Structure formats: C-alpha cells, structure tokens
Amino acid sequence: EAGVVQSPRYKIIEKKQPVAFWCNPISGHNTLYWYRQNLGQGPELLIRYENEEAVDDSQLPKDRFSAERLKGVDSTLKIQPAELGDSAVYLCASRKEGLAEAFFGQGTRLTVV
Amino acid sequence: QKEVEQNSGPLSVPEGAIASLNCTYSDRGSQSFFWYRQYSGKSPELIMFIYSNGDKEDGRFTAQLNKASQYVSLLIRDSQPSDSATYLCAFPPGGGSQGNLIFGKGTKLSVKP
C-alpha cells in the first residue's frame, strides 16, 4: 500500500511569490490534515478535511493561505504571497475513518528567501 | 489553549539502558494519547497510543498514562542507537480518539553506543 505522497519535497522561493504544495493521501482515508512544523517544534495543525469538507481551519492564516480538497482525495495547500516566516516543513497526513492512527507524508520543506 | 509539555532534551542514555520520556497535558477531557517518533529530516511515525490508565507494552516500548496527574510517559527498554530520534507526544483535544492532534515540541533522544 502506498503511503501519503507529497510534492515537491523541497521548494525555495523568494518572498512575495506564490507557492503550492500537493498531497495524495492513502487510498480510502477520508480524513486529511495539513500541518506545519517549524524547526525544533512539533507539528501544528493548519487545516483538517473530512472528505471534501474543511471541518477545522481555525489555525489557517486565511489572508495568505488557502487549501482545497476537490473530490475528497488529493489536496493542495497554497501560500500567496509567501513571507520569510513561512519557511517550515509542511506535512500532510491522512487517517481512515474509525481508526486512530494518522500517517504522515514525507513533507515539503519550504525556504523563503 | 490546550497544551502539551515535553522536555526538549537532549536526553542522552547509553546503549542498553532504559530511556524515559515524559509528557504533561492540560486538557482534563483528553482520553487518548499518542507517541510519535521522528528521525531527523523525516516525518513523524506513530509508535504507540494509549487510552486507559496504566501501562501498555509493545515490544521494547511501554506507554504509561496517569489521567489524574495528566501525565503520560514512554519507556524504551534496551535502548539502541537506532532509537535516537525526537519523540513527540500528541493528543486530540476535547476527548475522543480522532480528529485533530496537538503535538508537544518533542524530546530529542540520543542513545550512545
């Protein structure tokens, strides 16, 4: 079974530029999470989807961040415009309904210069 | 604000010793707790979760939960250099076993040969 797939693995952009991250969850997993992890910190939730519905986006900086999960499968997270403080690892995770374990993808390491 | 507190370490133990990792949480309604391991540059992976007061053992790992003290720990017996990683404690706020996860900052463990 393939795991959670994220792309790109690394991204370097200049501040004020847009950037997008893509996530393909494990097949059959209806819950999808986007987390942000700063160096030396634990992951912090940005948004959670149950199927195609965003059920918790309270931590998503909506002035510059947006996310979508069309058809309840793949998801994209976008930042526009990026700021220096957005440099972090962006992690996608998925979980199957009824199970406790969430599986993480390898993450996208974003560097804003 | 629901919080998880962990000693960031580093915690250094000799090979073969018992490593003890601790976590306290603020939400008295929390019912389940998760321990994730994260190798440097990699994504978190679940190693154990616990719902009930007391101990839960899985191979060399033992999770201990004390809800009255709002304390959860992870013991690693016969520590190996391959156990060197950051260990993240996490819980879903408000009870239940699913939904969002709030992560601690993690404790960095170093097992010396």
Coordinates of C-alpha atoms in Angstrom, one line a residue:
Chain A
E1 CA 0.0 0.0 0.0
A2 CA 1.4 3.4 -1.0
G3 CA 1.8 5.9 1.8
V4 CA 0.9 9.6 1.8
V5 CA 2.6 11.2 -1.1
Q6 CA 3.6 14.8 -1.1
S7 CA 5.3 17.0 -3.7
P8 CA 7.6 18.8 -4.1
R9 CA 10.0 17.6 -1.4
Y10 CA 11.8 20.9 -1.4
K11 CA 11.0 24.4 -2.5
I12 CA 12.9 27.6 -2.4
I13 CA 11.2 30.8 -3.4
E14 CA 11.6 34.5 -2.9
K15 CA 9.3 36.3 -0.6
K16 CA 6.1 37.6 -2.0
Q17 CA 6.0 34.8 -4.5
P18 CA 3.2 32.2 -4.5
V19 CA 3.8 28.5 -3.8
A20 CA 1.7 25.4 -3.8
F21 CA 2.0 22.0 -2.2
W22 CA 0.3 18.8 -3.2
C23 CA -0.8 15.8 -1.2
N24 CA -2.2 12.4 -2.2
P25 CA -3.5 10.6 0.8
I26 CA -3.6 6.8 1.3
S27 CA -6.4 5.3 -0.7
G28 CA -9.6 5.1 1.4
H29 CA -8.5 7.6 4.0
N30 CA -11.3 10.1 4.3
T31 CA -9.5 12.4 6.8
L32 CA -6.7 14.6 5.5
Y33 CA -4.6 17.0 7.6
W34 CA -2.1 19.8 6.7
Y35 CA 0.4 20.5 9.4
R36 CA 3.3 23.0 9.6
Q37 CA 6.4 22.1 11.5
N38 CA 9.0 24.8 12.4
L39 CA 12.5 23.8 13.3
G40 CA 12.6 22.4 16.9
Q41 CA 8.8 22.4 17.2
G42 CA 6.1 19.9 17.0
P43 CA 3.7 19.9 14.0
E44 CA 0.9 22.5 14.2
L45 CA -2.4 21.9 12.5
L46 CA -3.4 24.2 9.7
I47 CA -6.5 22.5 8.4
R48 CA -8.4 19.2 8.6
Y49 CA -10.6 17.8 5.9
E50 CA -13.3 15.1 6.4
N51 CA -13.8 14.0 2.8
E52 CA -14.0 17.3 0.8
E53 CA -15.2 19.4 3.7
A54 CA -12.8 21.6 5.7
V55 CA -14.0 20.9 9.3
D56 CA -11.3 22.8 11.1
D57 CA -9.4 25.6 9.5
S58 CA -9.2 27.8 12.6
Q59 CA -5.4 27.8 12.5
L60 CA -5.0 28.6 8.8
P61 CA -3.8 32.2 8.1
K62 CA -6.6 32.9 5.7
D63 CA -5.2 36.2 4.4
R64 CA -2.4 34.3 2.6
F65 CA -3.1 30.6 2.9
S66 CA -5.7 28.6 1.1
A67 CA -6.4 24.9 0.7
E68 CA -8.7 22.7 -1.3
R69 CA -9.6 19.1 -1.5
L70 CA -11.7 18.6 -4.6
K71 CA -13.4 15.3 -4.9
G72 CA -12.3 14.4 -1.4
V73 CA -9.0 12.8 -2.4
D74 CA -5.9 14.9 -3.4
S75 CA -5.4 18.2 -1.7
T76 CA -3.4 21.4 -2.4
L77 CA -2.2 24.0 0.0
K78 CA -1.3 27.4 -1.4
I79 CA 0.5 30.4 0.1
Q80 CA 0.3 33.7 -1.7
P81 CA 2.3 35.8 -1.1
A82 CA 4.9 33.9 0.9
E83 CA 6.7 35.6 3.7
L84 CA 10.0 34.8 5.3
G85 CA 8.3 33.4 8.4
D86 CA 6.5 30.8 6.3
S87 CA 9.8 28.8 6.0
A88 CA 9.0 25.4 7.5
V89 CA 8.2 21.8 6.7
Y90 CA 4.6 21.4 5.5
L91 CA 3.3 17.9 6.4
C92 CA 0.3 16.2 5.1
A93 CA -1.3 13.3 7.0
S94 CA -4.3 11.1 6.4
R95 CA -6.4 8.8 8.5
K96 CA -9.0 6.2 7.8
E97 CA -12.4 6.7 9.5
G98 CA -12.7 4.7 12.7
L99 CA -9.0 4.3 13.2
A100 CA -6.8 6.3 15.5
E101 CA -3.5 6.3 13.5
A102 CA -2.7 9.1 11.2
F103 CA 0.0 8.5 8.6
F104 CA 2.3 11.3 7.6
G105 CA 3.8 12.1 4.2
Q106 CA 7.5 13.0 3.9
G107 CA 6.7 16.7 3.9
T108 CA 7.7 19.6 1.8
R109 CA 10.5 21.8 3.1
L110 CA 9.8 25.4 2.1
T111 CA 12.5 28.0 2.3
V112 CA 11.5 31.6 1.7
V113 CA 14.4 33.9 0.9
Chain B
Q1 CA -5.4 26.8 24.9
K2 CA -4.8 23.1 25.0
E3 CA -1.2 22.3 25.6
V4 CA 1.3 19.5 25.7
E5 CA 4.6 20.0 27.6
Q6 CA 7.7 18.0 26.9
N7 CA 11.3 18.4 28.0
S8 CA 13.1 19.2 24.7
G9 CA 16.2 17.5 25.9
P10 CA 18.5 16.3 24.6
L11 CA 18.2 13.1 26.6
S12 CA 21.3 11.0 26.4
V13 CA 21.3 7.4 27.5
P14 CA 23.9 4.6 27.0
E15 CA 23.0 1.7 24.7
G16 CA 21.1 -1.0 26.6
A17 CA 19.7 1.4 29.2
I18 CA 16.1 2.4 29.8
A19 CA 15.1 5.8 28.2
S20 CA 12.2 7.6 29.9
L21 CA 10.3 10.3 28.0
N22 CA 7.7 12.3 29.7
C23 CA 4.7 14.5 28.7
T24 CA 2.1 16.5 30.6
Y25 CA -1.1 17.8 29.1
S26 CA -3.5 20.5 30.0
D27 CA -6.9 19.1 28.8
R28 CA -8.5 17.0 31.5
G29 CA -11.0 15.8 28.9
S30 CA -8.4 14.1 26.8
Q31 CA -8.9 10.4 26.5
S32 CA -6.2 9.2 24.2
F33 CA -2.5 9.9 23.8
F34 CA -0.1 9.2 21.0
W35 CA 3.7 8.9 20.8
Y36 CA 5.3 9.6 17.5
R37 CA 8.9 9.1 16.6
Q38 CA 10.6 11.5 14.2
Y39 CA 14.0 10.9 12.8
S40 CA 16.0 13.9 11.6
G41 CA 14.7 15.1 8.3
K42 CA 11.9 12.6 8.3
S43 CA 8.2 12.7 9.0
P44 CA 6.6 11.6 12.3
E45 CA 5.6 7.9 12.6
L46 CA 3.2 6.5 15.2
I47 CA 4.8 4.1 17.6
M48 CA 2.2 3.8 20.3
F49 CA -1.1 5.1 21.6
I50 CA -2.8 4.6 24.9
Y51 CA -6.4 5.2 26.1
S52 CA -6.5 3.7 29.6
N53 CA -4.8 4.5 32.8
G54 CA -1.9 2.2 33.5
D55 CA 0.7 0.7 31.2
K56 CA 0.6 -0.5 27.6
E57 CA 3.5 -2.6 26.4
D58 CA 4.6 -3.2 22.8
G59 CA 8.0 -4.9 22.4
R60 CA 10.6 -2.7 23.9
F61 CA 8.2 0.2 24.3
T62 CA 5.9 0.9 27.3
A63 CA 3.5 3.8 27.4
Q64 CA 2.2 4.8 30.8
L65 CA -0.8 7.0 31.4
N66 CA -2.0 8.7 34.6
K67 CA -5.1 10.8 33.9
A68 CA -5.3 12.1 37.5
S69 CA -1.9 13.6 37.2
Q70 CA -2.4 14.5 33.5
Y71 CA 0.9 12.7 32.7
V72 CA 1.9 10.3 30.0
S73 CA 5.3 8.7 29.6
L74 CA 7.1 6.4 27.2
L75 CA 9.8 4.0 28.3
I76 CA 12.2 2.4 25.9
R77 CA 13.9 -0.7 27.3
D78 CA 17.3 -1.9 26.0
S79 CA 17.8 1.4 24.1
Q80 CA 19.6 1.1 20.7
P81 CA 21.4 3.7 18.7
S82 CA 18.6 3.4 16.1
D83 CA 16.2 4.7 18.8
S84 CA 18.0 8.1 18.5
A85 CA 15.3 10.4 17.3
T86 CA 12.8 13.1 18.5
Y87 CA 9.8 11.7 20.3
L88 CA 6.6 13.7 20.0
C89 CA 3.7 13.4 22.4
A90 CA 0.2 14.2 21.0
F91 CA -3.4 14.1 21.9
P92 CA -6.8 15.1 20.3
P93 CA -8.3 17.9 22.4
G94 CA -11.7 17.5 23.9
G95 CA -11.7 13.8 24.3
G96 CA -12.2 11.1 21.7
S97 CA -9.5 9.3 19.8
Q98 CA -9.7 11.0 16.4
G99 CA -9.9 14.5 15.0
N100 CA -7.0 16.9 15.3
L101 CA -3.8 16.2 17.2
I102 CA -2.0 18.7 19.3
F103 CA 1.7 17.9 19.4
G104 CA 4.3 18.8 22.0
K105 CA 7.7 20.2 20.9
G106 CA 9.3 16.8 21.2
T107 CA 12.1 15.3 23.3
K108 CA 15.3 14.6 21.4
L109 CA 16.8 11.2 22.5
S110 CA 20.4 10.2 21.8
V111 CA 21.5 6.6 22.5
K112 CA 25.2 6.4 22.8
P113 CA 26.9 3.1 21.7

